[in-house]
mmCIF file of C-alpha atoms in Angstrom:
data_model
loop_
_atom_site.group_PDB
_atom_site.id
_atom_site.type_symbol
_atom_site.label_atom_id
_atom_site.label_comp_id
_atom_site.label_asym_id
_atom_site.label_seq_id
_atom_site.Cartn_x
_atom_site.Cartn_y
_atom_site.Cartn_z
ATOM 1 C CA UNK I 230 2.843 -9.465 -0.569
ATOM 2 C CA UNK I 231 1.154 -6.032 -1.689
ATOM 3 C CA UNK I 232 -1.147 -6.308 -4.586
ATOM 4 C CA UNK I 233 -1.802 -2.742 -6.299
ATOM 5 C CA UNK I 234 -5.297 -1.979 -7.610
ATOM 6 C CA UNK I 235 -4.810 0.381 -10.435
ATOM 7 C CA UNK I 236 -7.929 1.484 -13.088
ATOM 8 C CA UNK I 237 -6.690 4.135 -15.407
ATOM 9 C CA UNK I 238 -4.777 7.678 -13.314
ATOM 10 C CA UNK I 239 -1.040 7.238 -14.200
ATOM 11 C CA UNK I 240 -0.475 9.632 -11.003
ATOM 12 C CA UNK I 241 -2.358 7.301 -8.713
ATOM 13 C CA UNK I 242 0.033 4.251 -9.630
ATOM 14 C CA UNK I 243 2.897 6.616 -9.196
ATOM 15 C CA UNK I 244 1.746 7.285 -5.446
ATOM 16 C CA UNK I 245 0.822 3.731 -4.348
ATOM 17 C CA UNK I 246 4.274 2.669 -6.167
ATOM 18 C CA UNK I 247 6.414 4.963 -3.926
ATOM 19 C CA UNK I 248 4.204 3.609 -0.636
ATOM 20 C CA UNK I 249 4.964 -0.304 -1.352
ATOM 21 C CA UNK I 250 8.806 0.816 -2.494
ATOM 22 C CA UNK I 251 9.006 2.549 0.757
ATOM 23 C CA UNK I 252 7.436 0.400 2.754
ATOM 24 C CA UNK I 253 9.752 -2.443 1.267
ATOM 25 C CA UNK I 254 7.511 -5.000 0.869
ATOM 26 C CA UNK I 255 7.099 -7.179 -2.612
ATOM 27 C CA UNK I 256 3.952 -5.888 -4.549
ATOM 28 C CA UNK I 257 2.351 -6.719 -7.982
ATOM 29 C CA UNK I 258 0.864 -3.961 -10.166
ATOM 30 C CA UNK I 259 -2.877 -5.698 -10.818
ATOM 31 C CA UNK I 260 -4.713 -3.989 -13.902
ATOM 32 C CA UNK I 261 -8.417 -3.079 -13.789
ATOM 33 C CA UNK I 262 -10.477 -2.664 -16.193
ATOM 34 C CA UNK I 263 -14.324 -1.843 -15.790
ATOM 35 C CA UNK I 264 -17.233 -1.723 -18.967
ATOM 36 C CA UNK I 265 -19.466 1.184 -19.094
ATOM 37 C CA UNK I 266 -21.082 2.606 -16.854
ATOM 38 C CA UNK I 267 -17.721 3.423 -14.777
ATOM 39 C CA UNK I 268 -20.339 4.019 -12.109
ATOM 40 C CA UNK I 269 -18.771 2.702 -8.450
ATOM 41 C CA UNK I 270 -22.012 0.964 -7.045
ATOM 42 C CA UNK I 271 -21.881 -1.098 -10.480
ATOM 43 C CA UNK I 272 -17.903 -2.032 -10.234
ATOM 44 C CA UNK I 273 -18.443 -5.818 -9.332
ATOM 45 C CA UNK I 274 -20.695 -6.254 -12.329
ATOM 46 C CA UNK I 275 -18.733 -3.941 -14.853
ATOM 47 C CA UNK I 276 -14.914 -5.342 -13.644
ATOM 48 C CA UNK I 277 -13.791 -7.420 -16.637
ATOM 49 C CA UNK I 278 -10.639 -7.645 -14.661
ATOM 50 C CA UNK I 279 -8.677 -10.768 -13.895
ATOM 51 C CA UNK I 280 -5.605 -12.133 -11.922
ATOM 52 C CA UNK I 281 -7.402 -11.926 -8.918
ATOM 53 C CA UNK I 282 -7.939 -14.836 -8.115
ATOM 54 C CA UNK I 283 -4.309 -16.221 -6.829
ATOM 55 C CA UNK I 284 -3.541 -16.396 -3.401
ATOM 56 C CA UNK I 285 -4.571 -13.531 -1.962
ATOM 57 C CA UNK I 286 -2.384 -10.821 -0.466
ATOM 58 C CA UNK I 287 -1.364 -9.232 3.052
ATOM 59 C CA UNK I 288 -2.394 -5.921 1.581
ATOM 60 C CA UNK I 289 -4.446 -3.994 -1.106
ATOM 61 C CA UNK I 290 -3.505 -0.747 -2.045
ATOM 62 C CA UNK I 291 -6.207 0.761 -4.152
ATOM 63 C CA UNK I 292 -7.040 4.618 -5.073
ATOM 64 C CA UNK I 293 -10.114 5.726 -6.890
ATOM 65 C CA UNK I 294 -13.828 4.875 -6.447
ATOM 66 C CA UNK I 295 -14.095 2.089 -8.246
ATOM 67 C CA UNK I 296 -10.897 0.273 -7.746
ATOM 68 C CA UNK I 297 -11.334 0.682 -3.764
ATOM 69 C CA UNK I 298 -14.504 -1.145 -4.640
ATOM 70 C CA UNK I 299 -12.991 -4.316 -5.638
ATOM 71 C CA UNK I 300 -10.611 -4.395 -3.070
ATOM 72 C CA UNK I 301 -13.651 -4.316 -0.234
ATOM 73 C CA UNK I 302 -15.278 -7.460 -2.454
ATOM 74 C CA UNK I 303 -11.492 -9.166 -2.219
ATOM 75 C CA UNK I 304 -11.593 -8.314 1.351
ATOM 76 C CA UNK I 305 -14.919 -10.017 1.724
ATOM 77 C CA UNK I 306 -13.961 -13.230 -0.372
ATOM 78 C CA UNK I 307 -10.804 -13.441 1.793
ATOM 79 C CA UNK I 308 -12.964 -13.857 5.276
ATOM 80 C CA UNK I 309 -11.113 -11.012 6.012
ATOM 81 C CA UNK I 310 -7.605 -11.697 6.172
ATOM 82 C CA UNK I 311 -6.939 -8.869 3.431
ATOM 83 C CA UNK I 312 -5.855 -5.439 4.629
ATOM 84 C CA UNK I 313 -6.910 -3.024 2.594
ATOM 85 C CA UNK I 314 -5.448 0.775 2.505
ATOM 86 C CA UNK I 315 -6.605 3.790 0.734
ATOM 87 C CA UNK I 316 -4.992 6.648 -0.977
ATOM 88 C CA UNK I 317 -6.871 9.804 -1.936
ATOM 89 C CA UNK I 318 -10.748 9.604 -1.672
ATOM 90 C CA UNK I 319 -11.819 5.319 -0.903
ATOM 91 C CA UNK I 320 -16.026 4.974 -2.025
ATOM 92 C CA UNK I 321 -18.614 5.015 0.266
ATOM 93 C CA UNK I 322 -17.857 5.195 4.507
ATOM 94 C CA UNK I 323 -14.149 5.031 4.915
ATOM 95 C CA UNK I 324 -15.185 2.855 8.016
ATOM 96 C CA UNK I 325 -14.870 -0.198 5.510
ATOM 97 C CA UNK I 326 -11.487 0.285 4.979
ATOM 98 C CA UNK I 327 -8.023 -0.425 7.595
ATOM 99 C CA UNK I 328 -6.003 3.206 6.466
ATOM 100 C CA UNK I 329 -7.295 5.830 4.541
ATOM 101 C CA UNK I 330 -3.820 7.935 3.477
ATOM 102 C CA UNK I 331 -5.785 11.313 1.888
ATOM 103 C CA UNK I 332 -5.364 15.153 1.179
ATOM 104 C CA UNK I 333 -7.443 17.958 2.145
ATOM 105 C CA UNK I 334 -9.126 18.225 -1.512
ATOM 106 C CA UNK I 335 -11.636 15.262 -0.272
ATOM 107 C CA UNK I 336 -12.698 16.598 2.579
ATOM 108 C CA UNK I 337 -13.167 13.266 4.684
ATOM 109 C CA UNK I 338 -14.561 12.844 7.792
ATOM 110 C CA UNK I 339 -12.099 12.820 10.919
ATOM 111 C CA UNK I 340 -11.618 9.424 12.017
ATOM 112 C CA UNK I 341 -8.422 7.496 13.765
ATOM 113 C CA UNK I 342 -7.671 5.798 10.623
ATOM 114 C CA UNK I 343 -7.511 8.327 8.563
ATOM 115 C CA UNK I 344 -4.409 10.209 7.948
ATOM 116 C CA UNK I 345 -4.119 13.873 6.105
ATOM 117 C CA UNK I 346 -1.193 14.034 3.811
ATOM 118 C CA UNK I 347 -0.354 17.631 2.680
ATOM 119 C CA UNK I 348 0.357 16.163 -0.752
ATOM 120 C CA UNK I 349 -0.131 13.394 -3.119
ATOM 121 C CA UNK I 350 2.893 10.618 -2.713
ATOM 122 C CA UNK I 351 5.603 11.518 -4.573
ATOM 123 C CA UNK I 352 9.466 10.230 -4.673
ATOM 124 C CA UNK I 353 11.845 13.171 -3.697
ATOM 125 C CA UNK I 354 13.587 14.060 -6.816
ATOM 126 C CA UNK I 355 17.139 14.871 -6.324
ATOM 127 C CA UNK I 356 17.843 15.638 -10.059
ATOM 128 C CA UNK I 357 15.513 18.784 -10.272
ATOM 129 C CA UNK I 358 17.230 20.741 -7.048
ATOM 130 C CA UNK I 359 19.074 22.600 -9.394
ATOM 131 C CA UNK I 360 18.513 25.728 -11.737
ATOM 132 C CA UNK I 361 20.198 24.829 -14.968
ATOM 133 C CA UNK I 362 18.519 27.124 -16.953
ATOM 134 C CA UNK I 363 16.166 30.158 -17.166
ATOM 135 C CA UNK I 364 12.936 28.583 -18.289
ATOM 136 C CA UNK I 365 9.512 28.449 -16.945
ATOM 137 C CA UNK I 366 7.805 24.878 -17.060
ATOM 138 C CA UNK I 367 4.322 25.102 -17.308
ATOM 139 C CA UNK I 368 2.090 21.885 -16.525
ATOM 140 C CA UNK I 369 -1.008 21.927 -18.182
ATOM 141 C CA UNK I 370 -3.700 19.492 -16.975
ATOM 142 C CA UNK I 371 -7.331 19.195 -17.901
ATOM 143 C CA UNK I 372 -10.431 20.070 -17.320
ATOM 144 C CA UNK I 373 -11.505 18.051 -14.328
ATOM 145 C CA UNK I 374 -14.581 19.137 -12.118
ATOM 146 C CA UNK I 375 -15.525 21.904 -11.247
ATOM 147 C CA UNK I 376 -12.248 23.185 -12.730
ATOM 148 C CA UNK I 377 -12.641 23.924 -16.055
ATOM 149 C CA UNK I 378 -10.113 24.302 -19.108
ATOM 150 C CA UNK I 379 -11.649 25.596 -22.156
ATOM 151 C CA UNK I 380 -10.350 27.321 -25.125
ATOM 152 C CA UNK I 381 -10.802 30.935 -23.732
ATOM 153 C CA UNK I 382 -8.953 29.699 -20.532
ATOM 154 C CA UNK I 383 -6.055 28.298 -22.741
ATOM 155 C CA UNK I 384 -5.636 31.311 -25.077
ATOM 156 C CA UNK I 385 -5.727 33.624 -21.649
ATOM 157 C CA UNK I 386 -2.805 31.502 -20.523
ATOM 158 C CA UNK I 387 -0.788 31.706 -23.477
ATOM 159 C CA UNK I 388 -1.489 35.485 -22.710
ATOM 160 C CA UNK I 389 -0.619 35.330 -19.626
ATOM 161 C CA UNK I 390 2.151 32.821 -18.945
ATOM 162 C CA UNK I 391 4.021 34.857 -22.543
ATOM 163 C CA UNK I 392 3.680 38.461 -20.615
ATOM 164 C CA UNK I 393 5.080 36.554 -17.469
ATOM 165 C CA UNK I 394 8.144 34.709 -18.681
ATOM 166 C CA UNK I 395 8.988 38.168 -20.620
ATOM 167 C CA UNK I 396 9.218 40.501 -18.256
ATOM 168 C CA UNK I 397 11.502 37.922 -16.383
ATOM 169 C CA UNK I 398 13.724 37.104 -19.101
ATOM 170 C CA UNK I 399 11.953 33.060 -19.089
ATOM 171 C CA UNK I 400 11.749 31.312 -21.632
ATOM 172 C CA UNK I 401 7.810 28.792 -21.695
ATOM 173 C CA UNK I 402 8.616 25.024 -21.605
ATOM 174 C CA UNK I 403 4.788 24.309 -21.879
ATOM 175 C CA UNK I 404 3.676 20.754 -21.072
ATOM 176 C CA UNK I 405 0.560 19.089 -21.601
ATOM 177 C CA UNK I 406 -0.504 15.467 -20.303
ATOM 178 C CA UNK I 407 -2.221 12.702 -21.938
ATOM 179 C CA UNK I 408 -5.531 14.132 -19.780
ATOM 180 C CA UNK I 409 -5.207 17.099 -22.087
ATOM 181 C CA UNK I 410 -7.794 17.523 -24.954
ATOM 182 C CA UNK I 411 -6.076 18.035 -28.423
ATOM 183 C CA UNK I 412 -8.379 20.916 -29.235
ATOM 184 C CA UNK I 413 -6.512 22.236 -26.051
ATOM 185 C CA UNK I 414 -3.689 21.473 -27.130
ATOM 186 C CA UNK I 415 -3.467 23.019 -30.399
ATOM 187 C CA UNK I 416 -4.198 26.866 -28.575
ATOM 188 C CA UNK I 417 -0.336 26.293 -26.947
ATOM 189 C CA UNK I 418 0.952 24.453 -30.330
ATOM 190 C CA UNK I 419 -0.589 27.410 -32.604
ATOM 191 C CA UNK I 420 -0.106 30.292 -30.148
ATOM 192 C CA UNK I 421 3.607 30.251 -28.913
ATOM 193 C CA UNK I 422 6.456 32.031 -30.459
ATOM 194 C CA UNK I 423 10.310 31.726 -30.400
ATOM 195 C CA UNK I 424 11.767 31.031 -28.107
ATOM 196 C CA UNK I 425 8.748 29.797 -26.168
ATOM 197 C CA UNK I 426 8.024 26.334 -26.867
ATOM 198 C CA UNK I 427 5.247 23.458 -26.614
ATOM 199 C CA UNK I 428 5.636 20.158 -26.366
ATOM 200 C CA UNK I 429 2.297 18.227 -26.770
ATOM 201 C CA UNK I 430 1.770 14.847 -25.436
ATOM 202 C CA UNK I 431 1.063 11.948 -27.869
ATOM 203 C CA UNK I 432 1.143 8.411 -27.363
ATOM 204 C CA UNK I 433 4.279 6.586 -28.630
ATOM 205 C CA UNK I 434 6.785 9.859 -28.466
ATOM 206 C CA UNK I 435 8.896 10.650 -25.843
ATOM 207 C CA UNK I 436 7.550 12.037 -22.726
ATOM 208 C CA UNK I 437 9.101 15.614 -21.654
ATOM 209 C CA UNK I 438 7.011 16.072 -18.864
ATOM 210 C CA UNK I 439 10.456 15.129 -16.491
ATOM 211 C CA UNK I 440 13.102 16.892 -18.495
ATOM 212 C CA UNK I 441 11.240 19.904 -18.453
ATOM 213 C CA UNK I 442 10.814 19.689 -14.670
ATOM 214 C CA UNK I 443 14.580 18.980 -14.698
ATOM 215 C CA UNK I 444 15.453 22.293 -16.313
ATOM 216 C CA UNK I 445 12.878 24.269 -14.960
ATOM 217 C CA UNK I 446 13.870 27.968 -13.240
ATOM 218 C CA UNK I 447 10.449 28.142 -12.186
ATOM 219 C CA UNK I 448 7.204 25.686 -12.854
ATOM 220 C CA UNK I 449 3.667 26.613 -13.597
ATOM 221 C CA UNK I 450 1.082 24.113 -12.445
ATOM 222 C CA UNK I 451 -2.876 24.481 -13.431
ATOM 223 C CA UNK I 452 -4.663 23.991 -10.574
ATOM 224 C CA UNK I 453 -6.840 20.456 -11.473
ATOM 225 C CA UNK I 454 -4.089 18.642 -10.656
ATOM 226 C CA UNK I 455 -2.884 17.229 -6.986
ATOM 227 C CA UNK I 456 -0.393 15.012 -8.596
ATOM 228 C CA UNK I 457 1.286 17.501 -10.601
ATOM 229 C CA UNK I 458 1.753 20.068 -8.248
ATOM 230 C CA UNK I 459 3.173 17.084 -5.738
ATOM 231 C CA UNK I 460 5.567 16.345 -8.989
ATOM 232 C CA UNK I 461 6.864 20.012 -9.318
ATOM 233 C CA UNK I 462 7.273 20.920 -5.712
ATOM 234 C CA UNK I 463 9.713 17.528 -5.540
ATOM 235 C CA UNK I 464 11.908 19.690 -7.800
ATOM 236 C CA UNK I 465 12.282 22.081 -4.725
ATOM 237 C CA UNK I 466 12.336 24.988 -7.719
ATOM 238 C CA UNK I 467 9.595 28.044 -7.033
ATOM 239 C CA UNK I 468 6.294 26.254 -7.957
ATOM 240 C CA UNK I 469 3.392 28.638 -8.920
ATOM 241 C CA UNK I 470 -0.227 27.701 -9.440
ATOM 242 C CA UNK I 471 -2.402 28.536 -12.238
ATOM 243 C CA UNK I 472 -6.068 29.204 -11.311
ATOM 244 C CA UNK I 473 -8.630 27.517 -13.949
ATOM 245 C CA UNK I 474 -11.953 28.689 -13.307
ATOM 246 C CA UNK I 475 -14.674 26.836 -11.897
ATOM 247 C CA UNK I 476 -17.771 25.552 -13.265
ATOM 248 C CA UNK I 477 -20.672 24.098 -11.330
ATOM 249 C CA UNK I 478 -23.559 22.051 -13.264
ATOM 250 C CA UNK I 479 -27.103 23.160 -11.228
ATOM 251 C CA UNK I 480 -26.828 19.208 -10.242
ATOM 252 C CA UNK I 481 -23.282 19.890 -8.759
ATOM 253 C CA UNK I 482 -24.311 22.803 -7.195
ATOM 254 C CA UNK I 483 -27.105 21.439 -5.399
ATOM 255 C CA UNK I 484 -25.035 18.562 -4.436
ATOM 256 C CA UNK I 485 -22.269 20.811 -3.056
ATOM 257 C CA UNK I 486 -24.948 22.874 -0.955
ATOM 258 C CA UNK I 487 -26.383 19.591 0.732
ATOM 259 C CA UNK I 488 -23.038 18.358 1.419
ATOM 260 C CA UNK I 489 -21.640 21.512 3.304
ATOM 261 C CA UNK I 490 -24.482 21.129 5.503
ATOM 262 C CA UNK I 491 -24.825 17.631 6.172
ATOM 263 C CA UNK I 492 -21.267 15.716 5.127
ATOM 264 C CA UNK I 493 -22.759 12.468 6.933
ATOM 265 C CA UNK I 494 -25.556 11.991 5.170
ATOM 266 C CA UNK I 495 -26.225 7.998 4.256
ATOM 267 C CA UNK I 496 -26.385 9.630 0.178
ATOM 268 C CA UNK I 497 -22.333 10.419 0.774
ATOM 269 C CA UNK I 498 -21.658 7.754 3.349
ATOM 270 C CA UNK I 499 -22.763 4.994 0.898
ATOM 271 C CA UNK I 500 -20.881 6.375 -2.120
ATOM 272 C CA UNK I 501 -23.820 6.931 -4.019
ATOM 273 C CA UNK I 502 -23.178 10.485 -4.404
ATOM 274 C CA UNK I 503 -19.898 12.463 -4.594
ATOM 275 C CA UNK I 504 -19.009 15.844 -3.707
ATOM 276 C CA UNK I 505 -16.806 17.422 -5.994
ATOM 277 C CA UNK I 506 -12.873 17.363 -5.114
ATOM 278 C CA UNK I 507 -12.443 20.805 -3.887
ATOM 279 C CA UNK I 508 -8.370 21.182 -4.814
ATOM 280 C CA UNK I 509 -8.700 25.010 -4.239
ATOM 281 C CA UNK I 510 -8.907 24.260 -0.263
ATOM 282 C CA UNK I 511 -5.591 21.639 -0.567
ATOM 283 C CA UNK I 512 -3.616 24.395 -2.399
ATOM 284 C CA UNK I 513 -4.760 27.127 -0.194
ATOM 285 C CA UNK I 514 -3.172 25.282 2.547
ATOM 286 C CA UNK I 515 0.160 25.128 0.982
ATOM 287 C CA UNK I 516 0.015 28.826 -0.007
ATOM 288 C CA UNK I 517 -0.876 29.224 4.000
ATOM 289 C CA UNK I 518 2.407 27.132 4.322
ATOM 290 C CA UNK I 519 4.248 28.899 2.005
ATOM 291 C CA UNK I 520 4.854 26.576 -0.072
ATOM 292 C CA UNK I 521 3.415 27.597 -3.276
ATOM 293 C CA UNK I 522 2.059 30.653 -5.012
ATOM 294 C CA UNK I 523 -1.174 31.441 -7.029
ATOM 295 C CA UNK I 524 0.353 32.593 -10.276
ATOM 296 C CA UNK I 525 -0.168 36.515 -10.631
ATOM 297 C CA UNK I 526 0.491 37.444 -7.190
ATOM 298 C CA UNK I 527 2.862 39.249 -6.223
ATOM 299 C CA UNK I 528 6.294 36.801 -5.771
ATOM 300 C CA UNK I 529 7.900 36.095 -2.630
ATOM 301 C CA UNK I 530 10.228 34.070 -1.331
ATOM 302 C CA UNK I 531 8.369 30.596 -0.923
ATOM 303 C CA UNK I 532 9.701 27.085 1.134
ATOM 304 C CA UNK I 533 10.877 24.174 -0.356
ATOM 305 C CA UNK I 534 8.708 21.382 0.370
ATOM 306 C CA UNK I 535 10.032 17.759 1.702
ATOM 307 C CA UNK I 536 8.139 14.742 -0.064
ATOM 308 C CA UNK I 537 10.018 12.640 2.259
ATOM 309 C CA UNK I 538 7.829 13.660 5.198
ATOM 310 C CA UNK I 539 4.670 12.691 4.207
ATOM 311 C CA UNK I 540 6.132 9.422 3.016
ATOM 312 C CA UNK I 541 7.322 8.818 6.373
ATOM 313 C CA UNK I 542 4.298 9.389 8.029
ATOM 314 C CA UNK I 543 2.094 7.383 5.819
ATOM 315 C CA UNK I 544 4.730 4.326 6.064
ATOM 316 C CA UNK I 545 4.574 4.705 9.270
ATOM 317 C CA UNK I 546 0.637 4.184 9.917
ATOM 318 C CA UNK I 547 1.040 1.561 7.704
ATOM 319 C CA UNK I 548 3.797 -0.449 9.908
ATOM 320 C CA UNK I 549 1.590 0.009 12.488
ATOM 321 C CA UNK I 550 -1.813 -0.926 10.727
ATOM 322 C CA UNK I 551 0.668 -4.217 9.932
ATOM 323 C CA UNK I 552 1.509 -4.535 13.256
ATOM 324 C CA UNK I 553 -1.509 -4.367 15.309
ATOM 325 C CA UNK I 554 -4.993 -5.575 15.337
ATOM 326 C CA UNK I 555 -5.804 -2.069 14.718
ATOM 327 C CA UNK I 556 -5.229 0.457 12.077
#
């Protein structure tokens, strides 16, 4: 049995939900929920979580700092029968966990038990393959540090993106998620004209986010988001990527400074600092790849990337972490 840790990030269940389908295995979804602070070294005594206390499981999948917290206390609790494996960035040393399953953008050290991924997990998606129709999908995330999506940024888009999908005969399909702030928002709702369209998440409606993939010529992506950009190059339909600038705090900076010179201090080894998730360097690799484009460059033909093979490769480290003594 697989238990899933999941806190909040409706692209992190999506990723450790394709893992346990692939790897086959039964697995139960386990909500989180944490009180304020959401500060990591404080999860035990802010989880106001519960269910997790049945018998335990062969293996935790858990993603984000503070959920990959609980699963090393479950670990501990089981005398250390519990496997526990990783996606994306785990807190503290990733010596304390069996599989760390990660992406460039966290910049981990290089240890036998941790595996690169070019991408976020995602399911291939057969349905997309196809052109139906000439419209660009754009993706529009949130500001999520150091990138930064303000108002200026969104009405420079709308410029942007309009002067774009014109001169290529497109019509926008603009998407925002639930990340997205409503003042945000409103720039796309209030700025696009016929036959450009917006369609602006809100709890309760339906969800365009696929059917707009689905139709897509071509797909936009702002660049704070991993999981998106995984989600549109599924489609295997040209996927650009939409710089957002970057803003460093002073604290961020100086925190960014020390960690490029000494990634192994105890500070980051312990979790109790962060460095910031540096997404540029992941999607610089896949434009290295050719698999995506930073949007106004000039266009060329790009590759259609293969979810399938980093799902193999992470189910396969984990049939052998399953396996063996050893991860």
């Amino acid at each position: 049995m697989i238990w899933i840790l999941w806190h909040s990030r409706i692209g992190d269940l999506k990723q450790m939900e394709v893992l346990a389908t692939s790897l086959g295995l039964p697995f139960l979804v386990k909500k989180l929920e944490f009180k304020w602070p959401h500060y990591p070294p404080l999860a035990r005594l802010s989880s106001s979580s519960n269910a997790l206390t049945e018998a335990w499981p062969d293996l935790i999948l858990c993603t984000e700092a503070l959920s990959s917290k609980i699963a090393v206390r479950l670990k501990k609790k089981s005398g250390g029968t519990i496997k526990i494996v990783s996606l994306a960035r785990p807190h503290g040393d990733a010596r304390r966990f069996d599989l760390v399953l990660t992406t460039a953008q966290y910049r981990l050290p290089n240890l036998p038990h941790v595996v690169e991924l070019l991408l976020p997990l995602t399911a291939p998606n057969t349905k997309s393959t196809r052109r139906v129709a000439r419209k660009l999908t754009v993706l529009v995330g949130a500001s999520s540090s150091p990138e930064s999506l303000d108002q200026d940024t969104a009405v420079a888009m709308v410029e942007a993106l309009t002067s774009y999908a014109d001169r290529h005969a497109l019509e926008l399909n603009v998407v925002t998620s639930p990340r997205t702030e409503s003042e945000i928002a409103r720039v796309f709702e209030q700025n696009m004209k016929a036959p450009h369209q917006s369609f602006i998440w809100k709890a309760g409606i339906e969800n365009y986010y696929q059917g707009c993939l689905d139709e897509a010529a071509e797909i936009v992506v702002t660049s704070d988001s991993a999981s998106m950009l995984s989600d549109a190059l599924a489609t295997g339909k040209p996927v650009w990527v939409y710089r957002l600038p970057r803003k460093f705090a002073v604290v961020q900076s100086l925190i960014e400074w020390i960690f490029k010179r000494a990634p192994a201090l105890w500070i980051f080894r312990k979790g109790l600092i962060e460095p910031a998730t540096d997404r540029w360097l992941l999607i610089e690799r896949l434009v290295e790849k050719g698999y995506v484009q930073w949007f106004g460059t000039p266009k060329t033909q790009t590759k259609i990337f293969e979810p399938q093979v980093d799902i193999e490769v992470a189910v396969g480290a984990l049939r052998k972490l399953l396996t063996t003594n050893d991860p």
